[in-house]
mmCIF file of C-alpha atoms in Angstrom:
data_model
loop_
_atom_site.group_PDB
_atom_site.id
_atom_site.type_symbol
_atom_site.label_atom_id
_atom_site.label_comp_id
_atom_site.label_asym_id
_atom_site.label_seq_id
_atom_site.Cartn_x
_atom_site.Cartn_y
_atom_site.Cartn_z
ATOM 1 C CA MET B 1 -0.266 0.055 -0.222
ATOM 2 C CA PRO B 2 0.990 3.233 -0.926
ATOM 3 C CA LEU B 3 2.465 6.057 2.076
ATOM 4 C CA ASP B 4 -0.345 8.731 2.228
ATOM 5 C CA ARG B 5 0.661 11.510 1.618
ATOM 6 C CA LEU B 6 4.177 11.160 0.794
ATOM 7 C CA GLU B 7 5.923 14.967 0.717
ATOM 8 C CA GLN B 8 9.584 15.408 -0.621
ATOM 9 C CA LEU B 9 11.137 17.613 1.187
ATOM 10 C CA SER B 10 13.877 17.839 0.003
ATOM 11 C CA GLU B 11 16.802 15.676 -2.400
ATOM 12 C CA HIS B 12 20.635 16.477 -2.907
ATOM 13 C CA GLY B 13 22.923 14.717 -5.185
ATOM 14 C CA SER B 14 24.909 12.546 -3.399
ATOM 15 C CA PHE B 15 27.865 9.999 -5.462
ATOM 16 C CA GLY B 16 25.645 9.486 -8.090
ATOM 17 C CA GLY B 17 22.778 8.780 -6.904
ATOM 18 C CA VAL B 18 19.780 10.470 -5.146
ATOM 19 C CA GLN B 19 19.981 11.853 -0.714
ATOM 20 C CA ARG B 20 16.081 12.666 -0.175
ATOM 21 C CA PHE B 21 14.105 13.056 2.785
ATOM 22 C CA TYR B 22 10.371 12.725 2.840
ATOM 23 C CA ARG B 23 7.772 14.079 5.062
ATOM 24 C CA HIS B 24 3.703 11.022 4.836
ATOM 25 C CA ALA B 25 0.760 10.648 7.005
ATOM 26 C CA SER B 26 1.161 7.752 9.107
ATOM 27 C CA ARG B 27 -1.642 5.654 8.733
ATOM 28 C CA VAL B 28 -0.085 2.392 11.887
ATOM 29 C CA ILE B 29 1.358 5.914 14.764
ATOM 30 C CA GLY B 30 -1.687 8.277 13.633
ATOM 31 C CA LEU B 31 0.715 11.400 13.096
ATOM 32 C CA PRO B 32 3.249 12.348 10.542
ATOM 33 C CA MET B 33 6.782 10.594 10.305
ATOM 34 C CA ARG B 34 9.615 11.403 8.718
ATOM 35 C CA PHE B 35 12.885 9.235 6.850
ATOM 36 C CA ALA B 36 15.283 9.331 4.495
ATOM 37 C CA VAL B 37 16.543 7.350 1.257
ATOM 38 C CA TYR B 38 19.276 7.549 0.038
ATOM 39 C CA LEU B 39 18.434 5.672 -4.289
ATOM 40 C CA PRO B 40 22.068 5.078 -5.455
ATOM 41 C CA PRO B 41 23.192 6.070 -9.343
ATOM 42 C CA GLN B 42 21.731 1.887 -9.841
ATOM 43 C CA ALA B 43 18.672 2.903 -8.458
ATOM 44 C CA VAL B 44 18.634 5.959 -10.262
ATOM 45 C CA ALA B 45 19.286 4.108 -13.805
ATOM 46 C CA GLY B 46 15.803 2.032 -12.688
ATOM 47 C CA ARG B 47 17.752 -1.115 -11.487
ATOM 48 C CA LEU B 48 16.123 -2.844 -9.035
ATOM 49 C CA VAL B 49 18.929 -2.989 -5.428
ATOM 50 C CA PRO B 50 18.725 -4.224 -1.820
ATOM 51 C CA LEU B 51 17.462 -2.033 0.708
ATOM 52 C CA LEU B 52 19.484 -1.504 3.252
ATOM 53 C CA THR B 53 17.765 -0.011 6.692
ATOM 54 C CA PHE B 54 20.078 1.913 9.216
ATOM 55 C CA LEU B 55 17.715 2.344 12.900
ATOM 56 C CA ALA B 56 18.967 4.843 14.733
ATOM 57 C CA GLY B 57 19.769 5.953 18.624
ATOM 58 C CA LEU B 58 18.505 7.828 21.232
ATOM 59 C CA THR B 59 18.543 11.332 20.981
ATOM 60 C CA CYS B 60 17.844 10.856 17.557
ATOM 61 C CA THR B 61 16.517 12.044 13.810
ATOM 62 C CA GLU B 62 16.542 10.466 10.070
ATOM 63 C CA GLU B 63 19.223 13.445 9.420
ATOM 64 C CA THR B 64 21.790 12.133 12.074
ATOM 65 C CA PHE B 65 23.647 8.912 10.519
ATOM 66 C CA THR B 66 22.175 10.317 7.336
ATOM 67 C CA MET B 67 24.082 13.265 7.627
ATOM 68 C CA LYS B 68 27.347 12.555 10.507
ATOM 69 C CA ALA B 69 27.775 8.778 9.345
ATOM 70 C CA GLY B 70 29.075 8.841 5.708
ATOM 71 C CA ALA B 71 27.443 5.565 3.866
ATOM 72 C CA GLN B 72 26.181 7.453 1.037
ATOM 73 C CA ARG B 73 29.719 6.646 -0.660
ATOM 74 C CA LEU B 74 30.046 3.038 0.008
ATOM 75 C CA ALA B 75 26.406 2.237 -1.043
ATOM 76 C CA ALA B 76 27.100 3.557 -4.475
ATOM 77 C CA GLU B 77 29.825 1.846 -5.030
ATOM 78 C CA LEU B 78 27.993 -1.198 -3.920
ATOM 79 C CA GLY B 79 24.356 -0.361 -5.130
ATOM 80 C CA LEU B 80 22.464 -0.127 -1.858
ATOM 81 C CA ALA B 81 19.491 1.312 -1.167
ATOM 82 C CA LEU B 82 19.637 3.098 1.738
ATOM 83 C CA LEU B 83 16.800 3.789 4.701
ATOM 84 C CA MET B 84 16.236 5.800 7.244
ATOM 85 C CA PRO B 85 12.951 6.246 9.611
ATOM 86 C CA ASP B 86 12.769 8.865 12.470
ATOM 87 C CA THR B 87 13.105 6.876 15.861
ATOM 88 C CA SER B 88 9.677 7.916 16.963
ATOM 89 C CA PRO B 89 6.594 9.704 16.963
ATOM 90 C CA ARG B 90 6.904 13.395 17.432
ATOM 91 C CA GLY B 91 3.794 16.267 18.190
ATOM 92 C CA ALA B 92 1.341 13.935 19.983
ATOM 93 C CA ASN B 93 1.508 16.599 22.580
ATOM 94 C CA ILE B 94 1.307 13.952 25.543
ATOM 95 C CA PRO B 95 2.427 15.637 29.003
ATOM 96 C CA GLY B 96 5.670 14.268 30.188
ATOM 97 C CA GLU B 97 6.502 13.813 26.232
ATOM 98 C CA ALA B 98 9.372 16.167 26.375
ATOM 99 C CA GLU B 99 11.027 15.863 28.692
ATOM 100 C CA ALA B 100 11.367 12.156 28.645
ATOM 101 C CA TRP B 101 13.421 12.221 25.063
ATOM 102 C CA ASP B 102 16.651 11.911 26.455
ATOM 103 C CA PHE B 103 16.925 8.616 27.914
ATOM 104 C CA GLY B 104 13.696 5.809 28.187
ATOM 105 C CA VAL B 105 10.214 6.753 27.555
ATOM 106 C CA GLY B 106 8.914 9.023 24.982
ATOM 107 C CA ALA B 107 12.067 7.565 22.875
ATOM 108 C CA GLY B 108 10.409 5.049 20.521
ATOM 109 C CA PHE B 109 12.476 1.314 21.259
ATOM 110 C CA TYR B 110 11.718 0.216 18.156
ATOM 111 C CA LEU B 111 8.244 -1.079 20.063
ATOM 112 C CA ASP B 112 4.060 -1.650 19.698
ATOM 113 C CA ALA B 113 3.389 0.097 23.143
ATOM 114 C CA THR B 114 0.719 -1.311 25.423
ATOM 115 C CA GLU B 115 -0.115 1.164 27.892
ATOM 116 C CA SER B 116 -1.844 4.336 28.416
ATOM 117 C CA PRO B 117 -1.036 6.702 27.018
ATOM 118 C CA TRP B 118 1.632 5.456 25.171
ATOM 119 C CA ALA B 119 0.378 3.125 22.764
ATOM 120 C CA THR B 120 -2.180 5.244 21.396
ATOM 121 C CA HIS B 121 1.233 6.194 18.499
ATOM 122 C CA TRP B 122 3.979 4.239 19.770
ATOM 123 C CA ARG B 123 3.896 1.514 17.718
ATOM 124 C CA MET B 124 7.504 1.783 15.693
ATOM 125 C CA GLU B 125 7.606 -1.730 15.111
ATOM 126 C CA SER B 126 4.424 -2.362 12.803
ATOM 127 C CA TYR B 127 4.772 1.283 11.096
ATOM 128 C CA LEU B 128 8.437 -0.479 9.926
ATOM 129 C CA THR B 129 7.504 -3.807 9.374
ATOM 130 C CA ASP B 130 4.278 -2.570 7.785
ATOM 131 C CA GLU B 131 3.895 0.259 6.767
ATOM 132 C CA LEU B 132 6.795 1.901 6.192
ATOM 133 C CA LEU B 133 9.685 -0.644 4.440
ATOM 134 C CA PRO B 134 6.559 -2.322 2.343
ATOM 135 C CA GLY B 135 5.311 1.302 1.296
ATOM 136 C CA VAL B 136 9.052 1.625 0.240
ATOM 137 C CA VAL B 137 9.236 -1.163 -1.355
ATOM 138 C CA GLU B 138 6.293 -0.017 -3.378
ATOM 139 C CA GLN B 139 7.283 2.983 -4.097
ATOM 140 C CA PHE B 140 10.988 2.547 -4.684
ATOM 141 C CA ALA B 141 13.414 1.290 -7.286
ATOM 142 C CA VAL B 142 14.510 -1.127 -4.440
ATOM 143 C CA ASP B 143 13.845 -4.417 -4.134
ATOM 144 C CA GLY B 144 11.319 -6.194 -1.442
ATOM 145 C CA GLU B 145 13.371 -9.748 -1.277
ATOM 146 C CA ARG B 146 16.741 -8.290 -0.477
ATOM 147 C CA LEU B 147 15.738 -6.418 3.062
ATOM 148 C CA GLY B 148 18.813 -5.773 5.433
ATOM 149 C CA LEU B 149 18.042 -4.292 8.464
ATOM 150 C CA PHE B 150 21.051 -2.738 11.041
ATOM 151 C CA GLY B 151 21.000 0.556 14.658
ATOM 152 C CA HIS B 152 23.402 1.643 16.884
ATOM 153 C CA SER B 153 22.526 1.822 20.203
ATOM 154 C CA MET B 154 18.639 1.769 20.851
ATOM 155 C CA GLY B 155 18.549 1.211 16.985
ATOM 156 C CA GLY B 156 20.593 -2.148 17.419
ATOM 157 C CA HIS B 157 18.155 -3.286 19.896
ATOM 158 C CA GLY B 158 15.763 -2.193 17.327
ATOM 159 C CA ALA B 159 17.039 -4.477 14.584
ATOM 160 C CA LEU B 160 18.018 -7.474 16.317
ATOM 161 C CA THR B 161 14.606 -7.685 17.968
ATOM 162 C CA LEU B 162 12.862 -6.789 15.161
ATOM 163 C CA ALA B 163 14.827 -9.176 12.774
ATOM 164 C CA LEU B 164 14.468 -11.843 15.529
ATOM 165 C CA ARG B 165 10.230 -11.209 15.616
ATOM 166 C CA HIS B 166 10.066 -11.049 12.244
ATOM 167 C CA PRO B 167 12.035 -14.594 10.873
ATOM 168 C CA GLY B 168 12.748 -14.326 6.972
ATOM 169 C CA PHE B 169 11.101 -10.552 6.732
ATOM 170 C CA PHE B 170 15.060 -9.378 7.056
ATOM 171 C CA ARG B 171 17.596 -11.722 4.667
ATOM 172 C CA SER B 172 21.388 -9.934 6.970
ATOM 173 C CA LEU B 173 21.918 -8.385 10.523
ATOM 174 C CA SER B 174 24.419 -5.904 11.914
ATOM 175 C CA ALA B 175 24.588 -3.810 14.647
ATOM 176 C CA ILE B 176 26.905 -0.821 16.234
ATOM 177 C CA ALA B 177 26.768 -0.765 20.218
ATOM 178 C CA PRO B 178 22.954 -2.381 20.244
ATOM 179 C CA ILE B 179 21.782 -2.306 23.921
ATOM 180 C CA CYS B 180 21.414 -6.331 23.782
ATOM 181 C CA ALA B 181 20.009 -7.057 26.833
ATOM 182 C CA PRO B 182 17.360 -4.163 27.790
ATOM 183 C CA MET B 183 15.819 -6.426 29.902
ATOM 184 C CA ASN B 184 19.283 -5.614 32.212
ATOM 185 C CA CYS B 185 19.843 -2.005 32.004
ATOM 186 C CA PRO B 186 17.812 1.422 33.154
ATOM 187 C CA TRP B 187 17.332 2.213 29.699
ATOM 188 C CA GLY B 188 15.289 -0.945 28.780
ATOM 189 C CA ARG B 189 13.550 -1.026 32.656
ATOM 190 C CA LYS B 190 12.035 2.280 32.003
ATOM 191 C CA ALA B 191 10.879 2.027 28.759
ATOM 192 C CA PHE B 192 9.456 -1.184 29.808
ATOM 193 C CA ALA B 193 7.907 -0.022 32.199
ATOM 194 C CA GLY B 194 5.898 2.717 31.159
ATOM 195 C CA TYR B 195 5.684 1.083 27.685
ATOM 196 C CA LEU B 196 5.074 -2.375 28.338
ATOM 197 C CA GLY B 197 3.613 -2.359 31.990
ATOM 198 C CA ALA B 198 4.839 -3.508 35.127
ATOM 199 C CA ASP B 199 4.566 -7.130 34.086
ATOM 200 C CA GLU B 200 8.022 -8.563 32.723
ATOM 201 C CA SER B 201 6.646 -11.278 31.538
ATOM 202 C CA CYS B 202 6.357 -9.537 28.631
ATOM 203 C CA TRP B 203 9.275 -7.635 28.203
ATOM 204 C CA SER B 204 11.076 -10.438 27.164
ATOM 205 C CA ASP B 205 9.484 -10.898 23.592
ATOM 206 C CA HIS B 206 11.289 -7.194 23.101
ATOM 207 C CA ASP B 207 15.152 -8.531 24.409
ATOM 208 C CA ALA B 208 17.643 -9.673 22.095
ATOM 209 C CA SER B 209 19.618 -11.883 24.208
ATOM 210 C CA VAL B 210 15.986 -13.601 25.188
ATOM 211 C CA LEU B 211 14.966 -13.821 22.147
ATOM 212 C CA MET B 212 18.162 -15.676 20.078
ATOM 213 C CA GLY B 213 18.640 -17.951 22.873
ATOM 214 C CA ARG B 214 14.628 -19.260 21.909
ATOM 215 C CA GLN B 215 15.438 -19.946 18.826
ATOM 216 C CA ALA B 216 16.322 -23.437 17.745
ATOM 217 C CA GLY B 217 18.847 -22.700 15.179
ATOM 218 C CA ALA B 218 20.980 -19.977 14.028
ATOM 219 C CA PRO B 219 18.427 -17.967 12.228
ATOM 220 C CA TYR B 220 21.054 -16.013 10.642
ATOM 221 C CA PRO B 221 23.694 -18.888 9.007
ATOM 222 C CA ALA B 222 25.928 -16.345 7.109
ATOM 223 C CA GLY B 223 26.208 -14.087 10.463
ATOM 224 C CA ILE B 224 25.729 -11.078 12.196
ATOM 225 C CA LEU B 225 27.883 -8.373 12.529
ATOM 226 C CA VAL B 226 28.177 -6.569 15.948
ATOM 227 C CA ASP B 227 30.970 -3.618 16.878
ATOM 228 C CA GLN B 228 31.252 -2.448 19.849
ATOM 229 C CA GLY B 229 33.683 0.741 21.312
ATOM 230 C CA LEU B 230 35.636 -0.727 24.642
ATOM 231 C CA ASP B 231 35.726 3.460 25.258
ATOM 232 C CA ASP B 232 32.193 3.490 25.604
ATOM 233 C CA ARG B 233 30.585 5.123 29.135
ATOM 234 C CA PHE B 234 27.066 2.860 28.226
ATOM 235 C CA LEU B 235 29.159 -0.521 28.102
ATOM 236 C CA THR B 236 29.248 -2.372 31.554
ATOM 237 C CA ASP B 237 25.306 -0.495 32.549
ATOM 238 C CA GLN B 238 23.751 -0.393 29.484
ATOM 239 C CA LEU B 239 24.618 -2.300 26.443
ATOM 240 C CA HIS B 240 25.971 -5.910 27.611
ATOM 241 C CA PRO B 241 27.062 -7.585 24.651
ATOM 242 C CA GLU B 242 28.459 -10.624 26.516
ATOM 243 C CA ALA B 243 24.570 -11.691 27.424
ATOM 244 C CA LEU B 244 24.216 -11.237 23.421
ATOM 245 C CA GLN B 245 27.067 -13.272 22.244
ATOM 246 C CA ALA B 246 26.195 -16.124 24.999
ATOM 247 C CA ALA B 247 22.822 -16.815 23.245
ATOM 248 C CA CYS B 248 24.416 -17.044 20.237
ATOM 249 C CA ALA B 249 27.265 -19.540 21.463
ATOM 250 C CA ALA B 250 24.498 -21.757 22.946
ATOM 251 C CA ILE B 251 22.522 -21.725 19.625
ATOM 252 C CA GLY B 252 25.020 -22.357 17.138
ATOM 253 C CA GLN B 253 24.094 -18.482 15.910
ATOM 254 C CA PRO B 254 27.684 -17.585 14.296
ATOM 255 C CA LEU B 255 28.193 -14.010 15.711
ATOM 256 C CA THR B 256 30.944 -11.702 15.160
ATOM 257 C CA LEU B 257 31.629 -9.610 18.049
ATOM 258 C CA ARG B 258 34.033 -6.872 17.226
ATOM 259 C CA ARG B 259 35.426 -5.172 20.210
ATOM 260 C CA HIS B 260 37.626 -1.792 19.791
ATOM 261 C CA ALA B 261 39.516 -0.225 22.136
ATOM 262 C CA GLY B 262 40.410 3.862 21.645
ATOM 263 C CA TYR B 263 36.460 4.352 20.682
ATOM 264 C CA ASP B 264 33.826 5.820 22.569
ATOM 265 C CA HIS B 265 29.360 5.332 21.713
ATOM 266 C CA GLY B 266 29.809 8.623 19.155
ATOM 267 C CA TYR B 267 28.997 9.048 15.299
ATOM 268 C CA TYR B 268 33.179 8.851 14.647
ATOM 269 C CA PHE B 269 32.577 5.010 15.823
ATOM 270 C CA ILE B 270 30.408 5.007 13.470
ATOM 271 C CA ALA B 271 31.502 6.165 10.534
ATOM 272 C CA THR B 272 34.562 4.518 10.797
ATOM 273 C CA PHE B 273 33.656 1.138 10.514
ATOM 274 C CA VAL B 274 30.155 1.447 8.679
ATOM 275 C CA ASP B 275 31.624 0.555 5.297
ATOM 276 C CA ASP B 276 32.139 -2.675 7.367
ATOM 277 C CA HIS B 277 28.556 -3.463 7.983
ATOM 278 C CA LEU B 278 27.644 -1.905 4.288
ATOM 279 C CA ARG B 279 30.091 -4.875 3.126
ATOM 280 C CA HIS B 280 28.411 -7.283 5.190
ATOM 281 C CA HIS B 281 25.442 -6.251 4.341
ATOM 282 C CA ALA B 282 26.199 -6.267 0.664
ATOM 283 C CA LEU B 283 27.323 -9.607 0.256
ATOM 284 C CA ARG B 284 24.428 -11.245 1.926
ATOM 285 C CA LEU B 285 21.584 -9.000 0.162
ATOM 286 C CA SER B 286 23.916 -9.535 -3.228
#
């Protein structure tokens, strides 16, 4: 189904392709939503290309990765389209919404909220899988059979959990400094309590390490790539990559978990290693 009232906000030439920014009326969210799409020169020429979606982290928008990561150069070379959604609904005028954006409730966390007042608009999982991705596949020169997913921090959590919750939807998966065990970190517990309620038995359906441990076999036999900076101030309390590593080992899921001395949680880290992630996906989406 086409995206409702799709409005192109801007277009910029980039490495032989085009970087565009859009707004549309979301049926699922019930509010206007924004996203960015990079179409490589192959797509501009009319060829169907794979689509790699990047989910950004807390405090970010559709512009953050698009403008800071420098991914367009290699995406053009590899023939990868890039989709960068916004992280969350905006402008719902819920009391406390603005104050909550930085760490926890208010940011989308890539799930469908069940608790008031968030349940009406905070439906990021359904928005991405049922509306935005099908709409982008329908309206742009991208191949719906070759979808990859990656993300950073909260978006890394989203990439891991959405890929595991929707088997077969994505053919490739990676993450950069993801929240790997949100049930066991302050960010995740605050968000889950606000969005899903006090019953922690409901939370496990959105915890990447728990979900991985439930798999009967490796969901991504060609491997998952995760990069983590060792100078990341959130590593010990918030991210817990060791939990994901243990869950993958328990079910035989190939995981390349790279730990990098001297790198923190920010976009200098992302820009340093984003090319490796693009190549990881291009190989699996070829």
